[in-house]
PDB file of C-alpha atoms in Angstrom:
ATOM      1  CA  UNK C   2       0.000   0.000   0.000  1.00  0.00           C
ATOM      2  CA  UNK C   3       2.785   2.389   0.976  1.00  0.00           C
ATOM      3  CA  UNK C   4       4.735   1.504  -2.164  1.00  0.00           C
ATOM      4  CA  UNK C   5       1.736   2.374  -4.358  1.00  0.00           C
ATOM      5  CA  UNK C   6       1.316   5.751  -2.640  1.00  0.00           C
ATOM      6  CA  UNK C   7       5.023   6.521  -3.086  1.00  0.00           C
ATOM      7  CA  UNK C   8       4.772   5.461  -6.728  1.00  0.00           C
ATOM      8  CA  UNK C   9       1.805   7.791  -7.320  1.00  0.00           C
ATOM      9  CA  UNK C  10       3.567  10.695  -5.607  1.00  0.00           C
ATOM     10  CA  UNK C  11       6.704  10.323  -7.710  1.00  0.00           C
ATOM     11  CA  UNK C  12       4.644   9.856 -10.863  1.00  0.00           C
ATOM     12  CA  UNK C  13       2.851  13.111 -10.066  1.00  0.00           C
ATOM     13  CA  UNK C  14       6.171  14.880  -9.459  1.00  0.00           C
ATOM     14  CA  UNK C  15       7.518  13.707 -12.812  1.00  0.00           C
ATOM     15  CA  UNK C  16       4.349  14.896 -14.564  1.00  0.00           C
ATOM     16  CA  UNK C  17       4.741  18.318 -12.916  1.00  0.00           C
ATOM     17  CA  UNK C  18       8.386  18.531 -13.998  1.00  0.00           C
ATOM     18  CA  UNK C  19       7.482  17.537 -17.562  1.00  0.00           C
ATOM     19  CA  UNK C  20       4.670  20.110 -17.650  1.00  0.00           C
ATOM     20  CA  UNK C  21       7.043  22.771 -16.304  1.00  0.00           C
ATOM     21  CA  UNK C  22       9.625  22.021 -18.997  1.00  0.00           C
ATOM     22  CA  UNK C  23       6.989  22.085 -21.750  1.00  0.00           C
ATOM     23  CA  UNK C  24       5.516  25.305 -20.357  1.00  0.00           C
ATOM     24  CA  UNK C  25       8.963  26.900 -20.231  1.00  0.00           C
ATOM     25  CA  UNK C  26       9.584  25.892 -23.844  1.00  0.00           C
ATOM     26  CA  UNK C  27       6.231  27.307 -24.970  1.00  0.00           C
ATOM     27  CA  UNK C  28       6.880  30.559 -23.071  1.00  0.00           C
ATOM     28  CA  UNK C  29      10.299  30.809 -24.719  1.00  0.00           C
ATOM     29  CA  UNK C  30       8.858  30.336 -28.214  1.00  0.00           C
ATOM     30  CA  UNK C  31       5.985  32.768 -27.638  1.00  0.00           C
ATOM     31  CA  UNK C  32       8.316  35.437 -26.260  1.00  0.00           C
ATOM     32  CA  UNK C  33      10.861  35.152 -29.073  1.00  0.00           C
ATOM     33  CA  UNK C  34       8.229  35.059 -31.826  1.00  0.00           C
ATOM     34  CA  UNK C  35       6.181  37.935 -30.372  1.00  0.00           C
ATOM     35  CA  UNK C  36       9.225  40.192 -30.086  1.00  0.00           C
ATOM     36  CA  UNK C  37      10.337  39.302 -33.617  1.00  0.00           C
ATOM     37  CA  UNK C  38       6.849  39.463 -35.161  1.00  0.00           C
ATOM     38  CA  UNK C  39       7.054  40.273 -38.866  1.00  0.00           C
ATOM     39  CA  UNK C  40      10.233  38.292 -39.429  1.00  0.00           C
ATOM     40  CA  UNK C  41       8.685  36.533 -42.445  1.00  0.00           C
ATOM     41  CA  UNK C  42       8.473  39.682 -44.557  1.00  0.00           C
ATOM     42  CA  UNK C  43      10.419  39.141 -47.818  1.00  0.00           C
ATOM     43  CA  UNK C  44      12.127  42.533 -47.588  1.00  0.00           C
ATOM     44  CA  UNK C  45      13.608  41.484 -44.270  1.00  0.00           C
ATOM     45  CA  UNK C  46      14.385  37.853 -45.101  1.00  0.00           C
ATOM     46  CA  UNK C  47      16.095  38.540 -48.398  1.00  0.00           C
ATOM     47  CA  UNK C  48      17.065  42.214 -48.045  1.00  0.00           C
ATOM     48  CA  UNK C  49      20.556  43.597 -47.683  1.00  0.00           C
ATOM     49  CA  UNK C  50      21.699  44.742 -44.230  1.00  0.00           C
ATOM     50  CA  UNK C  51      22.222  48.424 -43.576  1.00  0.00           C
ATOM     51  CA  UNK C  52      24.838  49.891 -41.247  1.00  0.00           C
ATOM     52  CA  UNK C  53      23.322  53.377 -40.996  1.00  0.00           C
ATOM     53  CA  UNK C  54      19.654  53.442 -42.029  1.00  0.00           C
ATOM     54  CA  UNK C  55      16.647  51.639 -40.607  1.00  0.00           C
ATOM     55  CA  UNK C  56      14.863  48.912 -42.553  1.00  0.00           C
ATOM     56  CA  UNK C  57      17.794  46.637 -43.406  1.00  0.00           C
ATOM     57  CA  UNK C  58      17.415  42.907 -43.996  1.00  0.00           C
ATOM     58  CA  UNK C  59      19.364  39.771 -43.143  1.00  0.00           C
ATOM     59  CA  UNK C  60      19.541  38.026 -46.523  1.00  0.00           C
ATOM     60  CA  UNK C  61      23.345  37.442 -46.583  1.00  0.00           C
ATOM     61  CA  UNK C  62      23.400  36.358 -42.932  1.00  0.00           C
ATOM     62  CA  UNK C  63      20.583  33.886 -43.574  1.00  0.00           C
ATOM     63  CA  UNK C  64      22.455  32.364 -46.534  1.00  0.00           C
ATOM     64  CA  UNK C  65      25.645  32.224 -44.468  1.00  0.00           C
ATOM     65  CA  UNK C  66      23.899  30.411 -41.600  1.00  0.00           C
ATOM     66  CA  UNK C  67      22.398  27.770 -43.891  1.00  0.00           C
ATOM     67  CA  UNK C  68      25.657  27.322 -45.803  1.00  0.00           C
ATOM     68  CA  UNK C  69      27.599  27.084 -42.532  1.00  0.00           C
ATOM     69  CA  UNK C  70      25.178  24.359 -41.410  1.00  0.00           C
ATOM     70  CA  UNK C  71      25.705  22.314 -44.589  1.00  0.00           C
ATOM     71  CA  UNK C  72      29.511  22.631 -44.664  1.00  0.00           C
ATOM     72  CA  UNK C  73      29.913  21.873 -40.955  1.00  0.00           C
ATOM     73  CA  UNK C  74      27.645  18.817 -41.096  1.00  0.00           C
ATOM     74  CA  UNK C  75      29.498  17.539 -44.173  1.00  0.00           C
ATOM     75  CA  UNK C  76      32.727  17.669 -42.154  1.00  0.00           C
ATOM     76  CA  UNK C  77      31.606  16.704 -38.664  1.00  0.00           C
ATOM     77  CA  UNK C  78      29.086  13.889 -39.323  1.00  0.00           C
ATOM     78  CA  UNK C  79      31.472  11.549 -41.235  1.00  0.00           C
ATOM     79  CA  UNK C  80      34.238  12.212 -38.688  1.00  0.00           C
ATOM     80  CA  UNK C  81      31.978  11.737 -35.664  1.00  0.00           C
ATOM     81  CA  UNK C  82      30.311   8.643 -37.101  1.00  0.00           C
ATOM     82  CA  UNK C  83      33.643   7.115 -38.132  1.00  0.00           C
ATOM     83  CA  UNK C  84      35.148   7.756 -34.701  1.00  0.00           C
ATOM     84  CA  UNK C  85      32.060   6.302 -33.008  1.00  0.00           C
ATOM     85  CA  UNK C  86      32.233   3.170 -35.176  1.00  0.00           C
ATOM     86  CA  UNK C  87      35.925   2.739 -34.381  1.00  0.00           C
ATOM     87  CA  UNK C  88      35.406   3.110 -30.636  1.00  0.00           C
ATOM     88  CA  UNK C  89      32.411   0.773 -30.554  1.00  0.00           C
ATOM     89  CA  UNK C  90      33.426  -1.910 -33.042  1.00  0.00           C
ATOM     90  CA  UNK C  91      37.161  -1.938 -33.714  1.00  0.00           C
ATOM     91  CA  UNK C  92      39.052  -0.443 -30.746  1.00  0.00           C
ATOM     92  CA  UNK C  93      40.406  -2.887 -28.191  1.00  0.00           C
ATOM     93  CA  UNK C  94      39.045  -2.556 -24.684  1.00  0.00           C
ATOM     94  CA  UNK C  95      41.650  -1.367 -22.214  1.00  0.00           C
ATOM     95  CA  UNK C  96      43.409   1.612 -20.706  1.00  0.00           C
ATOM     96  CA  UNK C  97      44.139   3.245 -24.047  1.00  0.00           C
ATOM     97  CA  UNK C  98      40.461   3.193 -25.026  1.00  0.00           C
ATOM     98  CA  UNK C  99      39.489   4.638 -21.649  1.00  0.00           C
ATOM     99  CA  UNK C 100      42.124   7.356 -22.110  1.00  0.00           C
ATOM    100  CA  UNK C 101      40.720   8.212 -25.550  1.00  0.00           C
ATOM    101  CA  UNK C 102      37.213   8.473 -24.087  1.00  0.00           C
ATOM    102  CA  UNK C 103      38.551  10.721 -21.305  1.00  0.00           C
ATOM    103  CA  UNK C 104      40.163  12.984 -23.905  1.00  0.00           C
ATOM    104  CA  UNK C 105      36.903  13.157 -25.878  1.00  0.00           C
ATOM    105  CA  UNK C 106      34.916  14.067 -22.760  1.00  0.00           C
ATOM    106  CA  UNK C 107      37.492  16.731 -21.888  1.00  0.00           C
ATOM    107  CA  UNK C 108      37.218  18.214 -25.376  1.00  0.00           C
ATOM    108  CA  UNK C 109      33.435  18.327 -25.002  1.00  0.00           C
ATOM    109  CA  UNK C 110      33.776  20.703 -22.053  1.00  0.00           C
ATOM    110  CA  UNK C 111      36.041  23.191 -23.825  1.00  0.00           C
ATOM    111  CA  UNK C 112      34.591  26.740 -23.840  1.00  0.00           C
ATOM    112  CA  UNK C 113      33.676  27.887 -27.335  1.00  0.00           C
ATOM    113  CA  UNK C 114      35.684  31.100 -26.905  1.00  0.00           C
ATOM    114  CA  UNK C 115      38.835  29.004 -26.376  1.00  0.00           C
ATOM    115  CA  UNK C 116      38.100  26.990 -29.523  1.00  0.00           C
ATOM    116  CA  UNK C 117      37.518  30.285 -31.328  1.00  0.00           C
ATOM    117  CA  UNK C 118      40.948  31.571 -30.284  1.00  0.00           C
ATOM    118  CA  UNK C 119      42.507  28.281 -31.420  1.00  0.00           C
ATOM    119  CA  UNK C 120      40.664  28.647 -34.737  1.00  0.00           C
ATOM    120  CA  UNK C 121      41.997  32.205 -35.060  1.00  0.00           C
ATOM    121  CA  UNK C 122      45.537  30.865 -34.722  1.00  0.00           C
ATOM    122  CA  UNK C 123      45.153  27.678 -36.795  1.00  0.00           C
ATOM    123  CA  UNK C 124      42.576  28.472 -39.500  1.00  0.00           C
ATOM    124  CA  UNK C 125      42.994  32.242 -39.881  1.00  0.00           C
ATOM    125  CA  UNK C 126      46.639  33.081 -39.172  1.00  0.00           C
ATOM    126  CA  UNK C 127      48.692  29.931 -39.882  1.00  0.00           C
ATOM    127  CA  UNK C 128      46.810  28.972 -43.043  1.00  0.00           C
ATOM    128  CA  UNK C 129      46.701  32.546 -44.296  1.00  0.00           C
ATOM    129  CA  UNK C 130      43.033  32.166 -45.216  1.00  0.00           C
ATOM    130  CA  UNK C 131      41.877  35.114 -43.151  1.00  0.00           C
ATOM    131  CA  UNK C 132      38.297  35.092 -41.911  1.00  0.00           C
ATOM    132  CA  UNK C 133      36.510  32.392 -43.902  1.00  0.00           C
ATOM    133  CA  UNK C 134      33.375  30.296 -43.789  1.00  0.00           C
ATOM    134  CA  UNK C 135      35.522  27.143 -43.935  1.00  0.00           C
ATOM    135  CA  UNK C 136      37.532  28.283 -40.902  1.00  0.00           C
ATOM    136  CA  UNK C 137      34.290  28.785 -38.984  1.00  0.00           C
ATOM    137  CA  UNK C 138      33.025  25.352 -40.043  1.00  0.00           C
ATOM    138  CA  UNK C 139      36.250  23.703 -38.866  1.00  0.00           C
ATOM    139  CA  UNK C 140      36.077  25.513 -35.519  1.00  0.00           C
ATOM    140  CA  UNK C 141      32.491  24.360 -34.920  1.00  0.00           C
ATOM    141  CA  UNK C 142      33.512  20.851 -35.992  1.00  0.00           C
ATOM    142  CA  UNK C 143      35.988  20.830 -33.112  1.00  0.00           C
ATOM    143  CA  UNK C 144      33.131  21.777 -30.775  1.00  0.00           C
ATOM    144  CA  UNK C 145      30.709  19.209 -32.193  1.00  0.00           C
ATOM    145  CA  UNK C 146      33.038  16.263 -32.697  1.00  0.00           C
ATOM    146  CA  UNK C 147      33.296  15.019 -29.067  1.00  0.00           C
ATOM    147  CA  UNK C 148      29.550  14.966 -28.462  1.00  0.00           C
ATOM    148  CA  UNK C 149      28.777  13.484 -31.859  1.00  0.00           C
ATOM    149  CA  UNK C 150      31.413  10.774 -31.409  1.00  0.00           C
ATOM    150  CA  UNK C 151      30.092   9.727 -28.002  1.00  0.00           C
ATOM    151  CA  UNK C 152      26.471   9.674 -29.204  1.00  0.00           C
ATOM    152  CA  UNK C 153      27.377   7.548 -32.245  1.00  0.00           C
ATOM    153  CA  UNK C 154      29.439   5.186 -30.080  1.00  0.00           C
ATOM    154  CA  UNK C 155      26.637   4.750 -27.534  1.00  0.00           C
ATOM    155  CA  UNK C 156      24.064   4.311 -30.309  1.00  0.00           C
ATOM    156  CA  UNK C 157      26.071   1.450 -31.822  1.00  0.00           C
ATOM    157  CA  UNK C 158      26.766  -0.135 -28.433  1.00  0.00           C
ATOM    158  CA  UNK C 159      23.041  -0.018 -27.587  1.00  0.00           C
ATOM    159  CA  UNK C 160      22.173  -2.298 -30.517  1.00  0.00           C
ATOM    160  CA  UNK C 161      21.415  -5.732 -28.980  1.00  0.00           C
ATOM    161  CA  UNK C 162      24.330  -8.171 -29.514  1.00  0.00           C
ATOM    162  CA  UNK C 163      21.863 -10.858 -30.614  1.00  0.00           C
ATOM    163  CA  UNK C 164      21.080  -8.845 -33.780  1.00  0.00           C
ATOM    164  CA  UNK C 165      24.754  -8.582 -34.681  1.00  0.00           C
ATOM    165  CA  UNK C 166      25.398 -12.251 -33.876  1.00  0.00           C
ATOM    166  CA  UNK C 167      22.390 -13.321 -35.937  1.00  0.00           C
ATOM    167  CA  UNK C 168      23.667 -11.406 -38.960  1.00  0.00           C
ATOM    168  CA  UNK C 169      27.145 -12.916 -38.653  1.00  0.00           C
ATOM    169  CA  UNK C 170      25.638 -16.396 -38.186  1.00  0.00           C
ATOM    170  CA  UNK C 171      23.768 -16.014 -41.477  1.00  0.00           C
ATOM    171  CA  UNK C 172      27.045 -15.488 -43.301  1.00  0.00           C
ATOM    172  CA  UNK C 173      27.198 -11.691 -43.510  1.00  0.00           C
ATOM    173  CA  UNK C 174      30.628 -10.108 -43.254  1.00  0.00           C
ATOM    174  CA  UNK C 175      31.527  -7.694 -40.470  1.00  0.00           C
ATOM    175  CA  UNK C 176      31.212  -4.743 -42.841  1.00  0.00           C
ATOM    176  CA  UNK C 177      27.820  -5.918 -44.158  1.00  0.00           C
ATOM    177  CA  UNK C 178      26.611  -6.380 -40.594  1.00  0.00           C
ATOM    178  CA  UNK C 179      27.760  -2.894 -39.700  1.00  0.00           C
ATOM    179  CA  UNK C 180      26.261  -1.138 -42.721  1.00  0.00           C
ATOM    180  CA  UNK C 181      23.032  -3.113 -43.162  1.00  0.00           C
ATOM    181  CA  UNK C 182      22.165  -4.121 -39.605  1.00  0.00           C
ATOM    182  CA  UNK C 183      23.874  -2.105 -36.882  1.00  0.00           C
ATOM    183  CA  UNK C 184      23.791   1.398 -38.368  1.00  0.00           C
ATOM    184  CA  UNK C 185      20.103   1.230 -39.412  1.00  0.00           C
ATOM    185  CA  UNK C 186      19.220   0.031 -35.906  1.00  0.00           C
ATOM    186  CA  UNK C 187      21.241   2.867 -34.362  1.00  0.00           C
ATOM    187  CA  UNK C 188      19.924   5.499 -36.778  1.00  0.00           C
ATOM    188  CA  UNK C 189      17.444   7.249 -34.413  1.00  0.00           C
ATOM    189  CA  UNK C 190      20.119   7.926 -31.800  1.00  0.00           C
ATOM    190  CA  UNK C 191      22.647   8.977 -34.449  1.00  0.00           C
ATOM    191  CA  UNK C 192      20.066  11.384 -35.854  1.00  0.00           C
ATOM    192  CA  UNK C 193      19.618  12.829 -32.364  1.00  0.00           C
ATOM    193  CA  UNK C 194      23.339  13.564 -32.330  1.00  0.00           C
ATOM    194  CA  UNK C 195      23.089  15.255 -35.725  1.00  0.00           C
ATOM    195  CA  UNK C 196      20.193  17.409 -34.496  1.00  0.00           C
ATOM    196  CA  UNK C 197      22.176  18.463 -31.420  1.00  0.00           C
ATOM    197  CA  UNK C 198      25.155  19.265 -33.636  1.00  0.00           C
ATOM    198  CA  UNK C 199      22.925  21.334 -35.930  1.00  0.00           C
ATOM    199  CA  UNK C 200      21.590  23.251 -32.932  1.00  0.00           C
ATOM    200  CA  UNK C 201      25.170  24.060 -31.941  1.00  0.00           C
ATOM    201  CA  UNK C 202      25.910  25.286 -35.470  1.00  0.00           C
ATOM    202  CA  UNK C 203      22.835  27.529 -35.556  1.00  0.00           C
ATOM    203  CA  UNK C 204      23.507  28.962 -32.109  1.00  0.00           C
ATOM    204  CA  UNK C 205      27.277  29.330 -32.019  1.00  0.00           C
ATOM    205  CA  UNK C 206      28.676  32.862 -32.052  1.00  0.00           C
ATOM    206  CA  UNK C 207      31.867  33.095 -29.993  1.00  0.00           C
ATOM    207  CA  UNK C 208      33.916  30.696 -32.111  1.00  0.00           C
ATOM    208  CA  UNK C 209      32.655  32.233 -35.361  1.00  0.00           C
ATOM    209  CA  UNK C 210      33.574  35.783 -34.370  1.00  0.00           C
ATOM    210  CA  UNK C 211      37.255  34.755 -34.441  1.00  0.00           C
ATOM    211  CA  UNK C 212      37.137  32.502 -37.493  1.00  0.00           C
ATOM    212  CA  UNK C 213      34.311  33.438 -39.893  1.00  0.00           C
ATOM    213  CA  UNK C 214      34.455  37.165 -39.169  1.00  0.00           C
ATOM    214  CA  UNK C 215      32.044  39.964 -38.384  1.00  0.00           C
ATOM    215  CA  UNK C 216      31.319  41.005 -41.947  1.00  0.00           C
ATOM    216  CA  UNK C 217      30.043  39.493 -45.159  1.00  0.00           C
ATOM    217  CA  UNK C 218      30.617  40.745 -48.719  1.00  0.00           C
ATOM    218  CA  UNK C 219      27.759  41.662 -51.021  1.00  0.00           C
ATOM    219  CA  UNK C 220      26.777  38.268 -52.438  1.00  0.00           C
ATOM    220  CA  UNK C 221      26.235  37.731 -56.132  1.00  0.00           C
ATOM    221  CA  UNK C 222      25.533  34.340 -57.740  1.00  0.00           C
ATOM    222  CA  UNK C 223      26.715  35.701 -61.093  1.00  0.00           C
ATOM    223  CA  UNK C 224      30.214  36.299 -59.739  1.00  0.00           C
ATOM    224  CA  UNK C 225      33.097  33.913 -60.359  1.00  0.00           C
ATOM    225  CA  UNK C 226      33.253  30.997 -57.899  1.00  0.00           C
ATOM    226  CA  UNK C 227      36.703  32.093 -56.736  1.00  0.00           C
ATOM    227  CA  UNK C 228      35.390  35.587 -55.969  1.00  0.00           C
ATOM    228  CA  UNK C 229      34.511  36.430 -52.368  1.00  0.00           C
ATOM    229  CA  UNK C 230      31.196  37.730 -53.664  1.00  0.00           C
ATOM    230  CA  UNK C 231      30.056  34.246 -54.728  1.00  0.00           C
ATOM    231  CA  UNK C 232      27.807  32.734 -52.021  1.00  0.00           C
ATOM    232  CA  UNK C 233      29.256  29.205 -52.476  1.00  0.00           C
ATOM    233  CA  UNK C 234      32.873  30.268 -52.019  1.00  0.00           C
ATOM    234  CA  UNK C 235      33.954  28.820 -48.649  1.00  0.00           C
ATOM    235  CA  UNK C 236      37.014  31.095 -48.535  1.00  0.00           C
ATOM    236  CA  UNK C 237      35.095  34.290 -47.863  1.00  0.00           C
ATOM    237  CA  UNK C 238      34.032  36.024 -44.636  1.00  0.00           C
ATOM    238  CA  UNK C 239      30.620  34.811 -43.494  1.00  0.00           C
ATOM    239  CA  UNK C 240      28.780  36.630 -40.741  1.00  0.00           C
ATOM    240  CA  UNK C 241      26.010  34.328 -39.508  1.00  0.00           C
ATOM    241  CA  UNK C 242      22.707  35.287 -37.920  1.00  0.00           C
ATOM    242  CA  UNK C 243      23.949  34.653 -34.372  1.00  0.00           C
ATOM    243  CA  UNK C 244      27.011  36.828 -34.913  1.00  0.00           C
ATOM    244  CA  UNK C 245      24.764  39.467 -36.517  1.00  0.00           C
ATOM    245  CA  UNK C 246      22.519  39.442 -33.428  1.00  0.00           C
ATOM    246  CA  UNK C 247      25.525  39.806 -31.144  1.00  0.00           C
ATOM    247  CA  UNK C 248      26.891  42.703 -33.220  1.00  0.00           C
ATOM    248  CA  UNK C 249      23.550  44.521 -33.312  1.00  0.00           C
ATOM    249  CA  UNK C 250      23.116  44.252 -29.548  1.00  0.00           C
ATOM    250  CA  UNK C 251      26.685  45.234 -28.710  1.00  0.00           C
ATOM    251  CA  UNK C 252      27.723  47.849 -31.266  1.00  0.00           C
ATOM    252  CA  UNK C 253      24.788  48.339 -33.653  1.00  0.00           C
ATOM    253  CA  UNK C 254      24.169  51.995 -34.566  1.00  0.00           C
ATOM    254  CA  UNK C 255      21.174  51.574 -36.860  1.00  0.00           C
ATOM    255  CA  UNK C 256      17.962  53.014 -35.308  1.00  0.00           C
ATOM    256  CA  UNK C 257      16.117  49.682 -35.433  1.00  0.00           C
ATOM    257  CA  UNK C 258      18.983  47.489 -34.223  1.00  0.00           C
ATOM    258  CA  UNK C 259      16.906  45.905 -31.439  1.00  0.00           C
ATOM    259  CA  UNK C 260      14.042  45.096 -33.830  1.00  0.00           C
ATOM    260  CA  UNK C 261      16.387  43.508 -36.380  1.00  0.00           C
ATOM    261  CA  UNK C 262      18.016  41.467 -33.612  1.00  0.00           C
ATOM    262  CA  UNK C 263      14.626  40.264 -32.347  1.00  0.00           C
ATOM    263  CA  UNK C 264      13.462  39.296 -35.837  1.00  0.00           C
ATOM    264  CA  UNK C 265      16.766  37.505 -36.465  1.00  0.00           C
ATOM    265  CA  UNK C 266      16.299  35.539 -33.238  1.00  0.00           C
ATOM    266  CA  UNK C 267      12.807  34.519 -34.355  1.00  0.00           C
ATOM    267  CA  UNK C 268      14.211  33.322 -37.697  1.00  0.00           C
ATOM    268  CA  UNK C 269      16.833  31.257 -35.868  1.00  0.00           C
ATOM    269  CA  UNK C 270      14.184  29.608 -33.698  1.00  0.00           C
ATOM    270  CA  UNK C 271      12.061  28.752 -36.731  1.00  0.00           C
ATOM    271  CA  UNK C 272      15.101  27.384 -38.591  1.00  0.00           C
ATOM    272  CA  UNK C 273      16.038  25.122 -35.671  1.00  0.00           C
ATOM    273  CA  UNK C 274      12.446  23.937 -35.361  1.00  0.00           C
ATOM    274  CA  UNK C 275      12.108  23.174 -39.073  1.00  0.00           C
ATOM    275  CA  UNK C 276      15.458  21.369 -39.149  1.00  0.00           C
ATOM    276  CA  UNK C 277      14.517  19.212 -36.158  1.00  0.00           C
ATOM    277  CA  UNK C 278      11.154  18.252 -37.646  1.00  0.00           C
ATOM    278  CA  UNK C 279      12.682  17.500 -41.058  1.00  0.00           C
ATOM    279  CA  UNK C 280      15.483  15.445 -39.488  1.00  0.00           C
ATOM    280  CA  UNK C 281      12.988  13.403 -37.458  1.00  0.00           C
ATOM    281  CA  UNK C 282      10.870  12.629 -40.532  1.00  0.00           C
ATOM    282  CA  UNK C 283      13.976  11.755 -42.552  1.00  0.00           C
ATOM    283  CA  UNK C 284      15.225   9.496 -39.746  1.00  0.00           C
ATOM    284  CA  UNK C 285      11.878   7.674 -39.527  1.00  0.00           C
ATOM    285  CA  UNK C 286      11.731   7.247 -43.317  1.00  0.00           C
ATOM    286  CA  UNK C 287      15.307   5.937 -43.499  1.00  0.00           C
ATOM    287  CA  UNK C 288      14.723   3.509 -40.656  1.00  0.00           C
ATOM    288  CA  UNK C 289      11.566   2.185 -42.305  1.00  0.00           C
ATOM    289  CA  UNK C 290      13.515   1.732 -45.527  1.00  0.00           C
ATOM    290  CA  UNK C 291      16.488  -0.048 -43.938  1.00  0.00           C
ATOM    291  CA  UNK C 292      14.386  -2.300 -41.722  1.00  0.00           C
ATOM    292  CA  UNK C 293      12.186  -3.257 -44.677  1.00  0.00           C
ATOM    293  CA  UNK C 294       8.873  -2.245 -43.109  1.00  0.00           C
ATOM    294  CA  UNK C 295       7.796  -0.270 -46.149  1.00  0.00           C
ATOM    295  CA  UNK C 296       8.822  -3.001 -48.579  1.00  0.00           C
ATOM    296  CA  UNK C 297       7.099  -5.646 -46.471  1.00  0.00           C
ATOM    297  CA  UNK C 298       3.921  -3.569 -46.297  1.00  0.00           C
ATOM    298  CA  UNK C 299       4.008  -3.052 -50.075  1.00  0.00           C
ATOM    299  CA  UNK C 300       4.421  -6.774 -50.725  1.00  0.00           C
ATOM    300  CA  UNK C 301       1.564  -7.584 -48.371  1.00  0.00           C
ATOM    301  CA  UNK C 302      -0.690  -5.062 -50.137  1.00  0.00           C
ATOM    302  CA  UNK C 303       0.226  -6.559 -53.543  1.00  0.00           C
ATOM    303  CA  UNK C 304      -0.544 -10.062 -52.308  1.00  0.00           C
ATOM    304  CA  UNK C 305      -3.862  -8.870 -50.920  1.00  0.00           C
TER     305      UNK C 305
END
């Protein structure tokens, strides 16, 4: 009897905590969106920023943020997934593996400003690139890699050994088992790591100030690819939305700096939300494809 009462009390406490977290999230979204109301206007979304007059847009910063997301994920996901596979499947258990995990966990706690200063030395000064989008992507990769590696490793380790053993017993090679059995089973957790990494890319500012710069050239798709004016050139300065918000709030002299910053924050929130939803749908679709549920359902419907 006492155990049931205790169980009900703790269940109620957990419901209250969950409701509080959801309420806090809703309050956050409502506040950000209400302050940045009107962020969807085309003149603001695709307009050029202005340093002196009111009414500027965030078109270049929006392109830079999306491009930074793509480039950083292209670098960090293969590296993080490969490192996770090595740690989970190929590395020998022992002191060296524990030391590697300790190093990864230590890297995960590095302040972004420190990584930014390292990026300033390595990707800006030593390479001679100057402030570039690629330098910013590499700096954020350093920030994302430890967390992504650990999530991928844990995702692979969480796959039941019986599934792996069954695949090997049927004659599949180790590589076939990894690609066609283990990774599809671990896909939801791996996708969670990618979503967290994307959130870091959208929200990072300190590291990008020292690597990608505080300015962006006037972008022109008609320009030569090697020109800094071409949007796809990774060797050009690339002020992202988060850096733009920081600059407006710290040293912005345009009359509507606060309004532009609020609208930019609302755009960031919507971008993160859309990316998360899209990633979840893509993850579910990929898992259905790899596990054969869709093909099995199609065959059953054809038979019927």
